[in-house]
mmCIF file of C-alpha atoms in Angstrom:
data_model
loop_
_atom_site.group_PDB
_atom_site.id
_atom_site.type_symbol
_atom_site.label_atom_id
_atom_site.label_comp_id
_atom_site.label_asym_id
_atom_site.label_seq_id
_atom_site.Cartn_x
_atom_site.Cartn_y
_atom_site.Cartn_z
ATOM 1 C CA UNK R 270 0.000 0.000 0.000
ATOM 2 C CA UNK R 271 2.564 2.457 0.786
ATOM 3 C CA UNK R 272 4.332 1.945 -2.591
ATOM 4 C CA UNK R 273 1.055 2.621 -4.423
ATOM 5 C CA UNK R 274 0.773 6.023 -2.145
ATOM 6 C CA UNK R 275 4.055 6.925 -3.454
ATOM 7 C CA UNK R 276 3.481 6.021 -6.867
ATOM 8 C CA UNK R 277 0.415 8.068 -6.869
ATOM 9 C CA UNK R 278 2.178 11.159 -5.237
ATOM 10 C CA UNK R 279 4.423 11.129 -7.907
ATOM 11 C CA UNK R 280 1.808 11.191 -10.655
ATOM 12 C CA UNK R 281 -0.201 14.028 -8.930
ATOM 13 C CA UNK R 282 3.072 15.762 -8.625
ATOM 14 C CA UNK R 283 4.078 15.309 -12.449
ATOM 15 C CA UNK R 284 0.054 16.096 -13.386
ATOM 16 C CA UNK R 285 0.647 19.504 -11.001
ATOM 17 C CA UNK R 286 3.333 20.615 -12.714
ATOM 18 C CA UNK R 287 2.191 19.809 -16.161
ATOM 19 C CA UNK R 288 -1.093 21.857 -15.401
ATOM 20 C CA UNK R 289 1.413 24.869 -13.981
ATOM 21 C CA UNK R 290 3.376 25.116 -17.090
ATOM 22 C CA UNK R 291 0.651 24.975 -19.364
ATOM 23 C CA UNK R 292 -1.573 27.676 -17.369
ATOM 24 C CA UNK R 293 2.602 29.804 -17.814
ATOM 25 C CA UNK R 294 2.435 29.244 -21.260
ATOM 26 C CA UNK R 295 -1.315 30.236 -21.863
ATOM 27 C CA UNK R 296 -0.782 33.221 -19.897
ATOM 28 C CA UNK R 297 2.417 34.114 -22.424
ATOM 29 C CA UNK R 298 0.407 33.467 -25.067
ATOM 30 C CA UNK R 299 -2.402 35.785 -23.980
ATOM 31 C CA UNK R 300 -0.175 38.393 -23.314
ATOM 32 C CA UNK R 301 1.587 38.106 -26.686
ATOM 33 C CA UNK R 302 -1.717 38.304 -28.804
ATOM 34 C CA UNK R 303 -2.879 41.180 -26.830
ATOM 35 C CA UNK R 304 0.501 42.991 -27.659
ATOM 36 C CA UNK R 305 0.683 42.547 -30.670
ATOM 37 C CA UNK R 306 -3.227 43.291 -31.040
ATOM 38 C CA UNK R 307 -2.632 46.809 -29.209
ATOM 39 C CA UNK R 308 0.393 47.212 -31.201
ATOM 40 C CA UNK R 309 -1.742 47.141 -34.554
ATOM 41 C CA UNK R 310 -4.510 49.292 -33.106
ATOM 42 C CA UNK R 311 -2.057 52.012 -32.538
ATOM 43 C CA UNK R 312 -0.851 51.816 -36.056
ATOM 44 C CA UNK R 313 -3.234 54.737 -37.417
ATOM 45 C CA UNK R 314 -3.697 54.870 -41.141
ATOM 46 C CA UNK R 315 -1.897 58.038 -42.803
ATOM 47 C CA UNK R 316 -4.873 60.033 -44.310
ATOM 48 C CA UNK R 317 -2.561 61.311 -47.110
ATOM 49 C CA UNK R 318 -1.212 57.951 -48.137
ATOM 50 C CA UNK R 319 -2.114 57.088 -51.695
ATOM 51 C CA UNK R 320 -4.405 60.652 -52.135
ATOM 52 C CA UNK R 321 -2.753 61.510 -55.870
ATOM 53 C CA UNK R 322 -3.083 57.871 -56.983
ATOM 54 C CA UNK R 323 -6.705 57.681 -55.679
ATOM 55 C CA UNK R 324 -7.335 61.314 -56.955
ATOM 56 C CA UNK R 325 -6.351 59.746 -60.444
ATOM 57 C CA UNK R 326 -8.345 56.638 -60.160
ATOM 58 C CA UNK R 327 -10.844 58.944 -59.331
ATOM 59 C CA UNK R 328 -10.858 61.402 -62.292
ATOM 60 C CA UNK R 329 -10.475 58.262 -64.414
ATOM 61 C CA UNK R 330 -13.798 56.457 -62.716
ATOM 62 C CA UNK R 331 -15.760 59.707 -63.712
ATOM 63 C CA UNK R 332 -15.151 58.665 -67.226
ATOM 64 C CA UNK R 333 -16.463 55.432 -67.190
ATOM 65 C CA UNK R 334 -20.318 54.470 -67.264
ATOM 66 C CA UNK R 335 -21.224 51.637 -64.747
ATOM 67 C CA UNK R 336 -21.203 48.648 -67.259
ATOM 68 C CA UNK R 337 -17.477 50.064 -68.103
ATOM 69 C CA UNK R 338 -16.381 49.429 -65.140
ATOM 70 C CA UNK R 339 -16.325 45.894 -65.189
ATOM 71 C CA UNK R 340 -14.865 45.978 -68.858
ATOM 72 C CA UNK R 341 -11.157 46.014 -68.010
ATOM 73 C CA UNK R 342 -10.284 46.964 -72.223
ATOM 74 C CA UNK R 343 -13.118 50.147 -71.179
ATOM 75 C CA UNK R 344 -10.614 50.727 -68.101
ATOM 76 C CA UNK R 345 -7.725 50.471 -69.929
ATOM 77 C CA UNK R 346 -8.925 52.944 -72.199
ATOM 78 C CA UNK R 347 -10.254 55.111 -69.629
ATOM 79 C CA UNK R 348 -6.845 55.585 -68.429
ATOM 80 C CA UNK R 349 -5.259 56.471 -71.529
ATOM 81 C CA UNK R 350 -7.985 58.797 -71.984
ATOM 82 C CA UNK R 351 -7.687 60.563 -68.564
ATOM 83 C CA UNK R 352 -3.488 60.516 -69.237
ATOM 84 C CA UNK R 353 -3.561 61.504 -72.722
ATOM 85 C CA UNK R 354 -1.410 58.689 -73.642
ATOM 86 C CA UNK R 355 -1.860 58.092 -77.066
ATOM 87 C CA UNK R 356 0.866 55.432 -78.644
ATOM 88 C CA UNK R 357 2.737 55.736 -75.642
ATOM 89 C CA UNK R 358 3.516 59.225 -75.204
ATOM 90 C CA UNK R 359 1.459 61.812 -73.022
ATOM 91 C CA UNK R 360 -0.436 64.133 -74.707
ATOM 92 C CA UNK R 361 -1.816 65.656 -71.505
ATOM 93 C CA UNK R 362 -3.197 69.171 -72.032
ATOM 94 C CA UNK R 363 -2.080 72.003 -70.499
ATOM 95 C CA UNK R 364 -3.687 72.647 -66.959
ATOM 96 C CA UNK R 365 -6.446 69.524 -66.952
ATOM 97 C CA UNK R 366 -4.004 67.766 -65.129
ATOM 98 C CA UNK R 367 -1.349 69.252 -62.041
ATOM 99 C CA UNK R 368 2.251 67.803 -62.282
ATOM 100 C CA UNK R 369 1.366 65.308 -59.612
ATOM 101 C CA UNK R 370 -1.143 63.774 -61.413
ATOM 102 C CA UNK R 371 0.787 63.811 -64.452
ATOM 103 C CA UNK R 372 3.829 61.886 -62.714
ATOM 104 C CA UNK R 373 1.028 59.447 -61.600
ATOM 105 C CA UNK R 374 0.132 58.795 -65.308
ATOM 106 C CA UNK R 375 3.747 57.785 -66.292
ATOM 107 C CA UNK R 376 3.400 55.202 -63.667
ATOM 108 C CA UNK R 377 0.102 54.405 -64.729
ATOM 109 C CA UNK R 378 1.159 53.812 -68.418
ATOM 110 C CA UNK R 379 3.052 50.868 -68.464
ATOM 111 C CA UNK R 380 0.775 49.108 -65.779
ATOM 112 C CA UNK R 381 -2.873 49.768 -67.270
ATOM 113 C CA UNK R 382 -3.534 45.948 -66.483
ATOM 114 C CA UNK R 383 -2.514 45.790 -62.974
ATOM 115 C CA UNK R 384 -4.530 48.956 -62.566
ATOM 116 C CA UNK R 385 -7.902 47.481 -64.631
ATOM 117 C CA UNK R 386 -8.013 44.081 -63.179
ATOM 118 C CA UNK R 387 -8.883 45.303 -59.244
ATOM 119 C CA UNK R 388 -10.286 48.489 -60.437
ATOM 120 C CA UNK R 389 -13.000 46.088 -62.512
ATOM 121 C CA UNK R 390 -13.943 44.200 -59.325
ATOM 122 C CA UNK R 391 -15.196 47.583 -57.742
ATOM 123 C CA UNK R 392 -12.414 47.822 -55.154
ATOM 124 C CA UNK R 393 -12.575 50.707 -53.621
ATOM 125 C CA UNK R 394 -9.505 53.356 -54.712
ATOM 126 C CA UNK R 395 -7.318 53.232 -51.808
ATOM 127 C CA UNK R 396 -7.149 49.365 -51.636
ATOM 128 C CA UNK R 397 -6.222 49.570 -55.539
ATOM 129 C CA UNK R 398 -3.447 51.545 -54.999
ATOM 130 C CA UNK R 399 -2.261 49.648 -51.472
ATOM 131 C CA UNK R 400 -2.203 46.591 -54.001
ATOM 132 C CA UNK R 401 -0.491 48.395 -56.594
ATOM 133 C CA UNK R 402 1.693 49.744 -54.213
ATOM 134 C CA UNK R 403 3.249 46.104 -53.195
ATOM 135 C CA UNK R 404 4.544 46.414 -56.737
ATOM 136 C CA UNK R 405 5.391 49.653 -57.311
ATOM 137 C CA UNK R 406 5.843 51.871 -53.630
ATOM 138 C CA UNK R 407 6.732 54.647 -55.677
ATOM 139 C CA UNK R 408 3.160 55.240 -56.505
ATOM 140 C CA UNK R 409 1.886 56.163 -52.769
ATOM 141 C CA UNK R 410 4.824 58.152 -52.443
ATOM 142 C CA UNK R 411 3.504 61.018 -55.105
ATOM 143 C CA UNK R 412 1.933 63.202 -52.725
ATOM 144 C CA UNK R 413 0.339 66.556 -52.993
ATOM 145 C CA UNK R 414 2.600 69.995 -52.071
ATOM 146 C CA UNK R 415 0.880 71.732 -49.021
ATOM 147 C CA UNK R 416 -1.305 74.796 -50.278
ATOM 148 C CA UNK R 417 0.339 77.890 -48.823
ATOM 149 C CA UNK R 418 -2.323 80.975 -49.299
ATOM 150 C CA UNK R 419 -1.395 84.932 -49.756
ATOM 151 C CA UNK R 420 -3.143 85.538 -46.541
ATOM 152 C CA UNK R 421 -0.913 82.878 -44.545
ATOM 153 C CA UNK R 422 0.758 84.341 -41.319
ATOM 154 C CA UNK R 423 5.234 83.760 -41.433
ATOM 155 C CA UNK R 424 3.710 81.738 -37.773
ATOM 156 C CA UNK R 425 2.003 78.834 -39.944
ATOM 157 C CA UNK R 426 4.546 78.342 -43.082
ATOM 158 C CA UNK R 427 7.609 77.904 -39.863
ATOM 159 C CA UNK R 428 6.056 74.881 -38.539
ATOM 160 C CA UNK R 429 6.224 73.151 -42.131
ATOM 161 C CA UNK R 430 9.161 71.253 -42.846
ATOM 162 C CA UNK R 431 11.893 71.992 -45.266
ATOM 163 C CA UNK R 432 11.459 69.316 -47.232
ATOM 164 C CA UNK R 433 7.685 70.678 -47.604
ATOM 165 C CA UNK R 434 8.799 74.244 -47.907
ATOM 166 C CA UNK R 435 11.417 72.940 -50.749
ATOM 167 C CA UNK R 436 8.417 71.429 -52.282
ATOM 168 C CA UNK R 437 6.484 74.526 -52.537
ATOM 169 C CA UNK R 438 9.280 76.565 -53.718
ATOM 170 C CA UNK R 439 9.901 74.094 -56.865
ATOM 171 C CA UNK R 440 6.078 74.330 -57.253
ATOM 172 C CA UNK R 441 6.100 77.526 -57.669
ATOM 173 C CA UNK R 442 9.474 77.640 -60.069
ATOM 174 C CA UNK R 443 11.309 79.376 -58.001
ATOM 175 C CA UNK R 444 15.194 78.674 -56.891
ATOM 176 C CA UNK R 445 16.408 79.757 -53.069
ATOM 177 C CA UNK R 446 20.226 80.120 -54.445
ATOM 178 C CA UNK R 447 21.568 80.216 -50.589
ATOM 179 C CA UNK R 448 19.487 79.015 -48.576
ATOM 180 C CA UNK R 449 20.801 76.932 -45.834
ATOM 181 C CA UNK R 450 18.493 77.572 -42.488
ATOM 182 C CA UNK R 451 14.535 76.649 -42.601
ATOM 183 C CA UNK R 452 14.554 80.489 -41.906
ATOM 184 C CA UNK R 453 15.377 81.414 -45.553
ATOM 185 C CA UNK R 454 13.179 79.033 -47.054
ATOM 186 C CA UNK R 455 10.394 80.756 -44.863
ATOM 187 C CA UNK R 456 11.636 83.789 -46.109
ATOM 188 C CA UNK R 457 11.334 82.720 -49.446
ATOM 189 C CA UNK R 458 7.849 81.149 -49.490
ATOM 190 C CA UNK R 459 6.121 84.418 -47.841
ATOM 191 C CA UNK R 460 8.055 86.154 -50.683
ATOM 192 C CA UNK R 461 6.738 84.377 -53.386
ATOM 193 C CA UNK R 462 3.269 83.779 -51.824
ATOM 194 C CA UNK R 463 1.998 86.237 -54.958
ATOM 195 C CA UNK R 464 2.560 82.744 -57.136
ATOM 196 C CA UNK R 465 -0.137 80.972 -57.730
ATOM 197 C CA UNK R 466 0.510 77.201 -57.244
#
């Protein structure tokens, strides 16, 4: 009898521990998912990501009729239209399209069919241009230059960035020969603010 007591404290004992490590584990495992769940709810979606190519997807939906839209050839076309691409070169007219848009048609050009195919299942715009993005990243980085008015107060263009103050500046045309602080590119954008964009 006392051997089967002992035999039977050693299973509880094994059976214990067992049950302890796999509550440890669980508990990791809980706290992991919850991490990484957190961790992706903080991840906030950039509201400018994508906004040319979906402004171009955009203008180019406007041209089609609903039955063309699941026609990728009436896509295709669509595109071409929108771009002015005719035999390969652009034939965009003069102030239909801002330079943005126009750099988003070069990209557009060569990939008409990567663009039709998702555009025909009635995605909407954004998630075309995430997919076309895993391609291509270059196409969410065409962004928009930040609108700087005549009225703007020297207090709002300083808390833009140089690279976004650069940005205007080559909007506009105009060269800052010298300027090496953000303070002369300020300078320089309330200077030109008479420019239209």
């Amino acid at each position: 009898r006392a051997c089967w007591e002992s035999r039977l404290g050693k299973k509880r004992n094994l059976h214990e521990r067992a049950t302890m490590q796999l509550r440890v584990y669980l508990a990791a495992l809980l706290a992991f998912s919850a991490g990484g769940a957190a961790g992706a709810k903080k991840k906030e979606e950039d509201p400018k990501e994508c906004e040319v190519c979906v402004e171009v997807l955009e203008g180019i939906d406007a041209l089609l009729s609903k039955p063309e839209r699941k026609n990728q050839a009436k896509i295709e076309d669509a595109i071409s239209k929108f771009c002015g691409f005719k035999s390969g070169q652009a034939m965009a007219k003069k102030g239909t399209l801002t330079t943005k848009q126009t750099k988003m048609c070069y990209y557009f050009d060569p990939i008409k069919k990567s663009i039709s195919q998702p555009f025909s299942l009635g995605l909407p715009m954004k998630k075309v241009c995430q997919r076309l993005k895993s391609a291509n990243p270059e196409i969410c980085e065409v962004k928009n230059v930040v609108q700087v008015k005549k009225e703007t107060k020297i207090e709002d263009v300083s808390k833009l960035r140089v690279k976004q103050l650069k940005a205007i500046l080559a909007d506009r045309g105009v060269e800052c020969d010298g300027c090496l602080e953000k303070a002369d590119f300020v300078k320089k954008v309330m200077e030109s603010s008479h420019m239209d964009l």
